[in-house]
Coordinates of C-alpha atoms and ligand atoms in Angstrom, one line a residue:
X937 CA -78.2 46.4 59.2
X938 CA -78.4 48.5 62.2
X939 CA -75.0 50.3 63.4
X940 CA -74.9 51.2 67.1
X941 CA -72.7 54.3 67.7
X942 CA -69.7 53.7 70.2
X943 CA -69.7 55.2 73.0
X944 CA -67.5 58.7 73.2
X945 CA -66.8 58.8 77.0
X946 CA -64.3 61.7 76.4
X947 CA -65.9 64.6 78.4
X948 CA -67.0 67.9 76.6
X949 CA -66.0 70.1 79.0
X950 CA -63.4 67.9 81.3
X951 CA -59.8 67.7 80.8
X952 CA -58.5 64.2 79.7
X953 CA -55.4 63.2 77.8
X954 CA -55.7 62.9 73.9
X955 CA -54.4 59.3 74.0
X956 CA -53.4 56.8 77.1
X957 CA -53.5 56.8 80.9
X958 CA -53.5 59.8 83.9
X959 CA -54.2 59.8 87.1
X960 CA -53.7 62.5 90.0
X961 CA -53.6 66.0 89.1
X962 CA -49.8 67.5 89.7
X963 CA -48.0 70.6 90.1
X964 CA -51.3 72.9 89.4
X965 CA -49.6 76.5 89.1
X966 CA -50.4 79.7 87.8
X967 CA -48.4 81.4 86.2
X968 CA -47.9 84.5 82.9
X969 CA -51.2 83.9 82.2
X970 CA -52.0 80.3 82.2
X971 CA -53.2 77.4 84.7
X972 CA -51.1 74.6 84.6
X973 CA -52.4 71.1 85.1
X974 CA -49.5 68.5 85.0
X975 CA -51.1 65.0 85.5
X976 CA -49.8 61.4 86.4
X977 CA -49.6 59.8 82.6
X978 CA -48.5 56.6 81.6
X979 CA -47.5 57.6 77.8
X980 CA -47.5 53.9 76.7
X981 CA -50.6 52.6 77.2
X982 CA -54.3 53.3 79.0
X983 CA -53.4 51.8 82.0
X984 CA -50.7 52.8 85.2
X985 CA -47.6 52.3 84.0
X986 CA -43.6 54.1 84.5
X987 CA -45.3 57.2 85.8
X988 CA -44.3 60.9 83.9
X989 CA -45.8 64.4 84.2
X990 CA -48.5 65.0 81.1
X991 CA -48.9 68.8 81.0
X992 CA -51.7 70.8 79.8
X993 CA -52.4 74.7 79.6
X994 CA -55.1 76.8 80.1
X995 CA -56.4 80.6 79.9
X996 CA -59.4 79.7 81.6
X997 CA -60.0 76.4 83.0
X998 CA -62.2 75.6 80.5
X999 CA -60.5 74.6 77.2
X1000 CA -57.2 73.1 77.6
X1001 CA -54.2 72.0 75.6
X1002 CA -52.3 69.4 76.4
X1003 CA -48.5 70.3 75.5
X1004 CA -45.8 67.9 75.6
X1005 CA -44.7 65.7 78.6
X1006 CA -42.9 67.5 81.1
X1007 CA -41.1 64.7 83.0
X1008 CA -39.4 61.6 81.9
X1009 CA -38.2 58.8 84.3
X1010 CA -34.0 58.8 85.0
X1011 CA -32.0 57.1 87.1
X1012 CA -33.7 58.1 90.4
X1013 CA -37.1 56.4 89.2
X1014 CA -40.1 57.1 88.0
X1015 CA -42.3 60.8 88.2
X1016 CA -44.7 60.1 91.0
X1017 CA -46.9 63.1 92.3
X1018 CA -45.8 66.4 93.6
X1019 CA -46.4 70.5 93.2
X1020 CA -44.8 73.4 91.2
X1021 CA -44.6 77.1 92.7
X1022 CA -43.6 80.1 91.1
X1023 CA -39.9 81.2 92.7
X1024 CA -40.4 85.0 92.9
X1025 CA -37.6 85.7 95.1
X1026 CA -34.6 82.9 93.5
X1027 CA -34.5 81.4 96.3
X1028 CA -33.3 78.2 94.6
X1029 CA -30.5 80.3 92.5
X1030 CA -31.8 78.4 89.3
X1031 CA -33.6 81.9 87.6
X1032 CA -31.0 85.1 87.1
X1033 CA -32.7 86.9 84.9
X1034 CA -36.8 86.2 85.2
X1035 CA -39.0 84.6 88.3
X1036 CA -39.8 81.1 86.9
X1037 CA -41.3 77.6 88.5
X1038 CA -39.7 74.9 90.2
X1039 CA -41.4 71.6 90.2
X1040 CA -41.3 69.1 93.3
X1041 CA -42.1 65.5 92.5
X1042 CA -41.6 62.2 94.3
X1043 CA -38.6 60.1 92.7
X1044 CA -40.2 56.2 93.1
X1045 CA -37.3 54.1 92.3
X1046 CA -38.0 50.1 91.6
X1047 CA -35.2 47.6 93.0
X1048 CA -34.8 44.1 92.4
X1049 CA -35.1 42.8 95.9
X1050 CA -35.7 45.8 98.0
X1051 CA -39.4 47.4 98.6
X1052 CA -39.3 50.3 96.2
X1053 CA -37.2 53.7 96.9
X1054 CA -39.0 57.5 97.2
X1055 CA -37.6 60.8 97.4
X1056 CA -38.1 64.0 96.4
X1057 CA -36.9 65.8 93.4
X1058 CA -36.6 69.1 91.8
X1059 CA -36.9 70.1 88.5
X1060 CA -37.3 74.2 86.7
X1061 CA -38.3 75.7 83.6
X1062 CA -37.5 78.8 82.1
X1063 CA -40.0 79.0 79.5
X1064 CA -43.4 78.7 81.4
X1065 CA -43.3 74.8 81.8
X1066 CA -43.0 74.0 78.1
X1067 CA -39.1 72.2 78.6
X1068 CA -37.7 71.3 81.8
X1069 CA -34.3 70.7 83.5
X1070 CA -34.0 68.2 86.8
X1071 CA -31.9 69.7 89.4
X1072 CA -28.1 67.8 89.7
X1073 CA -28.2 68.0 93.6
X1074 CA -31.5 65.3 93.1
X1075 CA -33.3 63.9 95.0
X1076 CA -33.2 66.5 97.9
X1077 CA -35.4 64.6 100.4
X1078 CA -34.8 61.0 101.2
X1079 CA -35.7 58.6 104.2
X1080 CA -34.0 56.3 105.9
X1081 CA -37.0 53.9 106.4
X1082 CA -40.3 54.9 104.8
X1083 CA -41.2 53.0 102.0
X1084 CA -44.4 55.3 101.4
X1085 CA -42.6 58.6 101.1
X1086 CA -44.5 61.4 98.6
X1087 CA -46.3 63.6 96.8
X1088 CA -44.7 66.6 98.0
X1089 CA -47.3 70.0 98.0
X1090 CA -45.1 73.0 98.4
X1091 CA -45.7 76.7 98.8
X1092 CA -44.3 79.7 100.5
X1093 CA -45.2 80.9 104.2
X1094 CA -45.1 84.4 104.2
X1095 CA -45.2 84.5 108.2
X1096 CA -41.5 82.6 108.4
X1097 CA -40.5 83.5 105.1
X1098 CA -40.1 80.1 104.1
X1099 CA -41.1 77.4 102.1
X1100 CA -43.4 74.7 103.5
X1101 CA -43.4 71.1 102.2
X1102 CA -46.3 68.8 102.8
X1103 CA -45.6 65.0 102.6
X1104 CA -47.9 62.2 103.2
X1105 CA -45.7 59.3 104.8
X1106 CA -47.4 55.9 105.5
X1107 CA -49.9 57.0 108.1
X1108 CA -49.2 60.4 108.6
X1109 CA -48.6 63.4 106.7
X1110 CA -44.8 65.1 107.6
X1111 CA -44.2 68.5 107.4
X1112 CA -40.7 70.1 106.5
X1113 CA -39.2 74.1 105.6
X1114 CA -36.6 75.2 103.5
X1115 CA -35.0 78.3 102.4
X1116 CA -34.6 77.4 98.7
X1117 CA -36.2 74.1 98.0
X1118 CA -32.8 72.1 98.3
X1119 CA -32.3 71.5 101.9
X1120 CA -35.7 70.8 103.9
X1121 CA -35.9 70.4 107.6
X1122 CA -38.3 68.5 109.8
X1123 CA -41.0 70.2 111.7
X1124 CA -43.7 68.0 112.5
X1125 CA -46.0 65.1 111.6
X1126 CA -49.5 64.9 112.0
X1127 CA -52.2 61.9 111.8
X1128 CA -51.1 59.4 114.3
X1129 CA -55.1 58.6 115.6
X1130 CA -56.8 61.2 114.0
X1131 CA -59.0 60.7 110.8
X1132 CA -59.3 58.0 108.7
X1133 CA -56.4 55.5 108.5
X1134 CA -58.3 52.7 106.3
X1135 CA -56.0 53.2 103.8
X1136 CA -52.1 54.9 102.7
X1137 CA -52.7 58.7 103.0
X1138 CA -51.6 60.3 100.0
X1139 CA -51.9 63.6 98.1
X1140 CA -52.1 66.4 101.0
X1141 CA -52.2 70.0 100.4
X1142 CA -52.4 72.6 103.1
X1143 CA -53.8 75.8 102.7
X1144 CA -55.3 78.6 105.2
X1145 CA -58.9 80.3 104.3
X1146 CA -60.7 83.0 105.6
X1147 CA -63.8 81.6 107.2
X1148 CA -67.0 83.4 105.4
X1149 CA -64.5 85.6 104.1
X1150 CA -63.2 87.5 106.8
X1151 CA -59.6 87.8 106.8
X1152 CA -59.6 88.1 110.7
X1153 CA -60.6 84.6 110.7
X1154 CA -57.9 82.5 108.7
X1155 CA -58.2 78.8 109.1
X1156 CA -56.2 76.0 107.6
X1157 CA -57.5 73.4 105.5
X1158 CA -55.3 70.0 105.2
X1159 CA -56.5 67.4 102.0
X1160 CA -55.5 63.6 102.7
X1161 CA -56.2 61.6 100.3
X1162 CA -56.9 58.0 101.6
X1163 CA -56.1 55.0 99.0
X1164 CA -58.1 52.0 98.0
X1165 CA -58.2 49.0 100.6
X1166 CA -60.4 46.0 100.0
X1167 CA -62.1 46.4 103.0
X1168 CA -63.7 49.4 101.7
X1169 CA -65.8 49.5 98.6
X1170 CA -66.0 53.5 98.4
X1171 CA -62.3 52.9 97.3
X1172 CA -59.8 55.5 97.0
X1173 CA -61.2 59.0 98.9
X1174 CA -60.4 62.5 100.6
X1175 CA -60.7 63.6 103.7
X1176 CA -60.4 66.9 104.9
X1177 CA -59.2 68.7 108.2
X1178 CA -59.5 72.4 109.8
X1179 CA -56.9 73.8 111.9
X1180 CA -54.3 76.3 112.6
X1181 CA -50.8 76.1 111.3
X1182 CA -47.7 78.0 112.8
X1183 CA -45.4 77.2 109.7
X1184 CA -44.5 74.4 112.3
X1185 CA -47.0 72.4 113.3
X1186 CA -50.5 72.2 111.8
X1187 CA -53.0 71.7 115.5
X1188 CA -56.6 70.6 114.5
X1189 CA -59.7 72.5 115.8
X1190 CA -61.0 69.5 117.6
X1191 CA -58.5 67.3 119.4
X1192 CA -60.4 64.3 117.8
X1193 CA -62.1 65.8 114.7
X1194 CA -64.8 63.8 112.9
X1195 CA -64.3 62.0 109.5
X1196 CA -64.8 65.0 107.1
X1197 CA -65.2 63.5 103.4
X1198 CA -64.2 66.3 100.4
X1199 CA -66.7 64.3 98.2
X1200 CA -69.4 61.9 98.7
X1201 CA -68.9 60.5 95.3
X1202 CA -66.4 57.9 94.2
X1203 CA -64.7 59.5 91.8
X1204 CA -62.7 62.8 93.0
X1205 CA -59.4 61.5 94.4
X1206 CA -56.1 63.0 94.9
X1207 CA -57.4 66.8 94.3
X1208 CA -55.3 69.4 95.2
X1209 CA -55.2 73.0 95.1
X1210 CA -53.6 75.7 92.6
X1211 CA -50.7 77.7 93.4
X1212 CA -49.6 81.1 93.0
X1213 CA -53.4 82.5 92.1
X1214 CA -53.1 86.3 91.9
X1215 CA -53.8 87.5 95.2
X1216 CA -56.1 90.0 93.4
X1217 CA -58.0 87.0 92.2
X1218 CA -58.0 85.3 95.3
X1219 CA -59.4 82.0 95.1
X1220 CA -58.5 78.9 96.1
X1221 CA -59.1 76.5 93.1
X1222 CA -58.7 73.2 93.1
X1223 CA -58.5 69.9 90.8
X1224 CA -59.4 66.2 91.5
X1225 CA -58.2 63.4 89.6
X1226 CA -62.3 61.6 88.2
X1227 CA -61.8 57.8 89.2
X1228 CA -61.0 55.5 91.9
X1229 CA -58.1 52.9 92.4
X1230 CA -61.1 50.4 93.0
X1231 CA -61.5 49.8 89.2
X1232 CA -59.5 53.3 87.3
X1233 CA -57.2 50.4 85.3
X1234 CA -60.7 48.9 84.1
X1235 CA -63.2 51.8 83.2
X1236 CA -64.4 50.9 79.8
X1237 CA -62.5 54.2 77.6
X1238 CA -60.2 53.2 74.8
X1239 CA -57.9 55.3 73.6
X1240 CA -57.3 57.3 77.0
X1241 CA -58.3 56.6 80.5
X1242 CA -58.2 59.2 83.3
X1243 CA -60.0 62.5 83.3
X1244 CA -59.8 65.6 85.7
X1245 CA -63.0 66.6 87.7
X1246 CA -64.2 70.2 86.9
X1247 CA -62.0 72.8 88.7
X1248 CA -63.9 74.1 92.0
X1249 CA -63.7 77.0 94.2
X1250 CA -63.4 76.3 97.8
X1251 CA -64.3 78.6 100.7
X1252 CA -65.1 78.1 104.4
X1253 CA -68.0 78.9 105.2
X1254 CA -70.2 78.6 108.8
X1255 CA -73.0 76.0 109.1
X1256 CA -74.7 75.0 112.0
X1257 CA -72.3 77.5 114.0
X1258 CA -68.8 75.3 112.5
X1259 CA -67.0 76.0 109.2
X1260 CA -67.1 73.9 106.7
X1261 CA -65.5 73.3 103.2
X1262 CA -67.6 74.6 100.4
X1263 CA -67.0 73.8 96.9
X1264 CA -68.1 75.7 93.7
X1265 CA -67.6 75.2 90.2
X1266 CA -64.9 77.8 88.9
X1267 CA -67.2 80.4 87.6
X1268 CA -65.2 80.8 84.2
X1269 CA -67.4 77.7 83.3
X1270 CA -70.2 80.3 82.7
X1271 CA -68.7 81.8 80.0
X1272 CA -69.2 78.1 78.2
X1273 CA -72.7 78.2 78.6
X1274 CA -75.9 78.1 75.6
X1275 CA -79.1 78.6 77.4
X1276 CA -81.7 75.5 76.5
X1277 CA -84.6 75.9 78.9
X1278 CA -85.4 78.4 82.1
X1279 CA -88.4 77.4 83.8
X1280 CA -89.8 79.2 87.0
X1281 CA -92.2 77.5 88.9
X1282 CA -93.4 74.7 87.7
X1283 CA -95.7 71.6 88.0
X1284 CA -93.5 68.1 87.7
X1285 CA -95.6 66.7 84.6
X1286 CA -94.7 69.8 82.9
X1287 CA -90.8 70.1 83.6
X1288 CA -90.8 66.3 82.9
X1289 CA -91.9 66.8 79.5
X1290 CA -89.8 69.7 78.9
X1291 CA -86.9 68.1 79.9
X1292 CA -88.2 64.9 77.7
X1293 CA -87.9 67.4 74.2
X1294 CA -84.2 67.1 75.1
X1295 CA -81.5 64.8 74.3
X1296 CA -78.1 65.4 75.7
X1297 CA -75.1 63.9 76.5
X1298 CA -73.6 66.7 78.2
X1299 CA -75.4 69.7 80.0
X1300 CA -75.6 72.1 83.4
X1301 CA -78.8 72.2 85.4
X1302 CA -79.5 73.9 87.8
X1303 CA -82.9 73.2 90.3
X1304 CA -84.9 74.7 92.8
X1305 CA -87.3 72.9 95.2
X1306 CA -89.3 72.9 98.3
X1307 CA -87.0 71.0 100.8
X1308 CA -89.8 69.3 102.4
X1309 CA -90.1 67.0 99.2
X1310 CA -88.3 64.1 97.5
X1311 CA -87.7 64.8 93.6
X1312 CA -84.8 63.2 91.1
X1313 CA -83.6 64.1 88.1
X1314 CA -83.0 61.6 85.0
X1315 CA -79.7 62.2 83.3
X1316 CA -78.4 60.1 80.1
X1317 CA -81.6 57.7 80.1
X1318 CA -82.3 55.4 77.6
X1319 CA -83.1 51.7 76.7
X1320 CA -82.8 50.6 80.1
X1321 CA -80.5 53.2 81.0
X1322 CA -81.0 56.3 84.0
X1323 CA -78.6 58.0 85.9
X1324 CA -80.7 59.4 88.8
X1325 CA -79.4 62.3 90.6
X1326 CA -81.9 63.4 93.7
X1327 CA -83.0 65.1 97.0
X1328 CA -84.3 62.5 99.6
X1329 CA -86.3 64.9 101.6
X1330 CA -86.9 62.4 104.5
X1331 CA -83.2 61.4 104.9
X1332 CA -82.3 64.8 104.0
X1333 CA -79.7 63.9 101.7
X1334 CA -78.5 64.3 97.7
X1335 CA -77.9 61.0 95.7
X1336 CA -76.6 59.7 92.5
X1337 CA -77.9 56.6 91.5
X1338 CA -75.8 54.9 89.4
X1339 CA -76.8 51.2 89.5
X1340 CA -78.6 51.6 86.1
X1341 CA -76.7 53.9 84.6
X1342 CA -75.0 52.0 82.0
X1343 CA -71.8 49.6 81.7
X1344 CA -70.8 48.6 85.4
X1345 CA -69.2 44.9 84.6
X1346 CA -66.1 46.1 84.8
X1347 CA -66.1 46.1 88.5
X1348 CA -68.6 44.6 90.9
X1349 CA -68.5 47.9 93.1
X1350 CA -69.2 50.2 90.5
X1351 CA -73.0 49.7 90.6
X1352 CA -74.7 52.0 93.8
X1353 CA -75.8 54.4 95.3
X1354 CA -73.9 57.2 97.0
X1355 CA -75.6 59.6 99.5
X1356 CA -74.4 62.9 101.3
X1357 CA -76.6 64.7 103.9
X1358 CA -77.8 68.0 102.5
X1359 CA -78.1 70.8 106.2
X1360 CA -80.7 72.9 104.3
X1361 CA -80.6 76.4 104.6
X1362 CA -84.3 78.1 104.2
X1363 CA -86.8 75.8 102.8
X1364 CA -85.5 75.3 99.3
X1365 CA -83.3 72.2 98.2
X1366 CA -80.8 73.4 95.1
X1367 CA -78.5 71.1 93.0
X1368 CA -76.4 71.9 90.5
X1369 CA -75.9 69.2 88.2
X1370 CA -73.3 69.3 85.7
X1371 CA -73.9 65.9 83.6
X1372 CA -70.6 64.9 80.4
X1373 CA -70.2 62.6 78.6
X1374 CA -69.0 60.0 81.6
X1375 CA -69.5 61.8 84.5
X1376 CA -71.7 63.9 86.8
X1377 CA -71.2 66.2 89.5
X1378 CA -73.6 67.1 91.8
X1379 CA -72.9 70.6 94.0
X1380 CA -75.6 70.5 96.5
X1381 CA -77.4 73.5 98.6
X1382 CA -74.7 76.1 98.2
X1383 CA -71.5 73.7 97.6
X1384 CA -71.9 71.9 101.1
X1385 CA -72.5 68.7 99.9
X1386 CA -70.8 67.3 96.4
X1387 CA -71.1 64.2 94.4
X1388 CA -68.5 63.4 91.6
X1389 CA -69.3 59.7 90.2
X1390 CA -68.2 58.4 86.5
X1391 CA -71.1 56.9 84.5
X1392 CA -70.5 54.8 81.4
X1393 CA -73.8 54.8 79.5
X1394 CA -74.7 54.3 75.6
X1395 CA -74.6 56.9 73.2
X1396 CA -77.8 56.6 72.5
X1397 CA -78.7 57.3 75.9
X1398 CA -79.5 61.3 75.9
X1399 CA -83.1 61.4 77.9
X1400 CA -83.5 63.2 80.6
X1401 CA -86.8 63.6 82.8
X1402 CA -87.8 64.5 86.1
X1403 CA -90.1 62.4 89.4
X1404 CA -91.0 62.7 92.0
X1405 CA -93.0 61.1 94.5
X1406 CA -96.2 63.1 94.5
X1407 CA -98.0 64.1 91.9
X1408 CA -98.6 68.0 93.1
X1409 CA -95.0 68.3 93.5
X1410 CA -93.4 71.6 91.8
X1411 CA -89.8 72.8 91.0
X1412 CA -89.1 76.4 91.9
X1413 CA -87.1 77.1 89.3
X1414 CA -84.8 75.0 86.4
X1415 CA -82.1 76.0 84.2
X1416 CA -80.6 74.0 81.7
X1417 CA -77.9 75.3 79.5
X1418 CA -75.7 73.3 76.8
X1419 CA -71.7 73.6 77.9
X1420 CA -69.8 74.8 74.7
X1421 CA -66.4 75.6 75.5
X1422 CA -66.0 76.5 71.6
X1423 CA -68.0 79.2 71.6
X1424 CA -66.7 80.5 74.3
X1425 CA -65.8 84.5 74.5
Ligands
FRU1373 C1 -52.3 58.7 94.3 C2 -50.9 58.1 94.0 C3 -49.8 58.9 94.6 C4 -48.6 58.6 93.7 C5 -49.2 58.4 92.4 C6 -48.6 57.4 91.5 O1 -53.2 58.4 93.4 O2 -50.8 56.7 94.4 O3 -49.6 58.7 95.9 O4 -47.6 59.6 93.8 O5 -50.6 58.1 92.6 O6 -49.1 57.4 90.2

């Protein structure tokens, strides 16, 4: 009798609940020491259900525990998405003795013969997010007509001295200030014609950067998340915009900007950014939630479903004389690393078969190649199994291949290819492929260009190999290392 090994989809080096259902990433704060990652979780079953806040810790975005759920439903509804920030100064009056966080969440309330209620809501925690106390003034946002009213992103504008909310409403996203979180005021919306409207915008954040890091040069960056429509098979997706913001109004660089896509994968939705990162630190991080509303309720995991993407570094940087938003893979992922193979340059038959003595389910590789040539790499291949990820020299883009990489029935959209044009800088092509147990994500040149796609292949399915399309072709340079977050320093 043969026994086939079941699948274990639960990523190595990816956050995802011990047991049951999460979806977008919530109130990501800093704070004494830890990242916080609050999720959407449905704590009753592996798919979307009464929504509360799952909450999980970590020292250094790597290894993660997941503590005890933060928020429970009440009487206002369930806990839809929304922020947390740090309240340094009391503004709110909840914190006499030591600064501590306020969360800001979306209230959805379900009644029996009117569309659904959402408002926003406050809750604080004295004890570094482990227990939690909603505020008795709640909710402290409401609309009179808005029926898509949420997922408030919060955080503190030095230049007014006031905090900022960001609010995606239907269409648009609205923005509103407040001295202490209680009492918010209308400035401004934005959207109406600009960007992509082929779905409910959700999920915003709103941030400024300093464009190739020069402070002199501070541009803000606004997230929209667009959700799933059948007219679209990509599905659920983020756009991005780059602008100026007067703690009023947020005006665009271009009057009608281009669609700007965060990810050219299917799987990254709803990320948003961390708050209250030390300013001697400095980065922006951010966190994306690893599925799509096409088919997350369907993905083939048992005991959980719902995972978060790796957590990325985002910068501004000038291409082609415009800034764009770059995305790197928070650096403390390093310190998880066990070298497996370093290869300078080197013909394709022979980095083929040294990438054929390996079998992993999980790894980080990184590639060099002449930019004038088409090459993939083979990731979790097996009995009629590949997950291609390339460099299509004569469209000039990075792909994922997915269509063969495993179990797909799930959803007839699943299957496919998905493509993002690669502006090479210099004549070498790099990817930096970081390949778990269900997922890959492709960075691409220096960040400009990023993939995040879920794969579902067999256990057995560990090869990995390299093509290309002519025989002389050579890699540069490959790295491959093993991602143990155990042995971590
Ligand atoms: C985005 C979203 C949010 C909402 C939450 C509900 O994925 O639809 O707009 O707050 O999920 O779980």
């Amino acid at each position: 009798m043969t026994t086939i090994a079941r699948p274990n989809y639960r990523g190595k080096y990816h956050f995802s609940p011990r047991r049951n259902w999460m979806n977008d990433p919530n109130g990501l704060v800093y704070f004494a020491g830890e990242y916080h990652l609050f999720y959407q979780h449905y704590p009753h079953g592996t798919t979307w259900g009464p929504m509360h806040w799952g909450h999980a810790v970590s020292k250094d975005l790597v290894r993660w525990e997941e503590l005890d759920i933060a928020l429970a439903p009440d009487e206002n509804g369930t806990i839809f998405s929304g922020s947390a920030v740090v309240d340094w100064r009391n503004t709110t009056g909840f914190f006499a003795a030591e600064p501590g966080l306020v969360a800001i969440f979306t209230h959805h309330l379900e009644r029996p013969g009117k569309p659904p209620l959402q408002t926003q809501s406050l809750a604080y925690s004295k004890d570094k997010g482990r227990t939690w106390t909603k505020y008795e003034g709640n909710p402290v946002l409401a609309h009179d007509e808005l029926v898509d009213f949420r997922d408030p992103k919060v955080f503190w504008h030095e230049n007014t001295g006031r905090w900022i909310m960001i609010l995606a409403c239907g269409q648009t996203v609205c923005l509103y200030h407040s001295p202490d979180l209680k009492t918010w005021t209308f400035g401004s919306e934005f959207g109406r014609g600009v960007g992509f409207h082929g779905g409910v915008w959700e999920c915003p954040d709103l941030f400024p950067l300093a464009v190739d890091g020069d402070a002199s040069r501070l541009k803000w960056v606004m997230l929209v998340s667009v959700g799933d429509a059948p007219a679209y098979k990509e599905g659920s997706r983020t756009q991005y915009f780059i602008g100026d913001f007067d703690g009023v109004t947020f005006t665009p660089d271009q009057a009608s900007p281009p669609v700007r896509w965060l990810d050219y994968g299917r799987d990254n939705y709803a990320a948003v950014s961390w708050s209250d990162i030390p300013a001697e630190d400095g980065r922006r991080l951010l966190v994306g939630w690893m599925s799509n509303w096409k088919y997350a309720n369907l993905t083939p995991t048992e005991d959980f479903r719902g995972a978060a993407t790796l957590p990325r570094e985002l910068t501004l940087e000038t291409r082609g004389g415009e800034a764009v938003l770059v995305q790197r893979p928070a650096r403390e992922l390093a310190r998880a690393r066990v070298p497996l193979l370093a290869l300078g340059r080197t013909a394709c038959a022979a980095a083929d078969a040294a990438l054929r003595s390996l079998q992993l389910d999980s790894c980080e590789l990184v590639a060099e190649a002449a930019s004038d040539r088409s090459f993939a790499f083979k990731v979790r291949a097996g009995e009629g199994q590949e997950t291609l990820i390339g460099f299509d020299a004569a469209a000039g883009e990075v792909y994922v291949d997915r269509t063969r990489s495993g179990q797909h029935a799930f959803h007839e959209h699943f299957r496919g290819v998905h493509a993002a044009k690669l502006q090479v800088i210099g004549d070498a092509v790099r990817l930096h492929i970081w390949v778990d147990r269900s997922s890959v994500e492709v960075f691409a040149g220096e960040g400009e260009a990023v993939i995040t796609d879920l794969i579902f292949p067999d256990a057995g399915s560990t090869g990995m190999g390299l093509i290309a399309d002519q025989e002389d072709f050579e890699l540069i340079s490959l790295t491959v290392h093993q991602l143990e977050p155990s042995a971590m320093d």
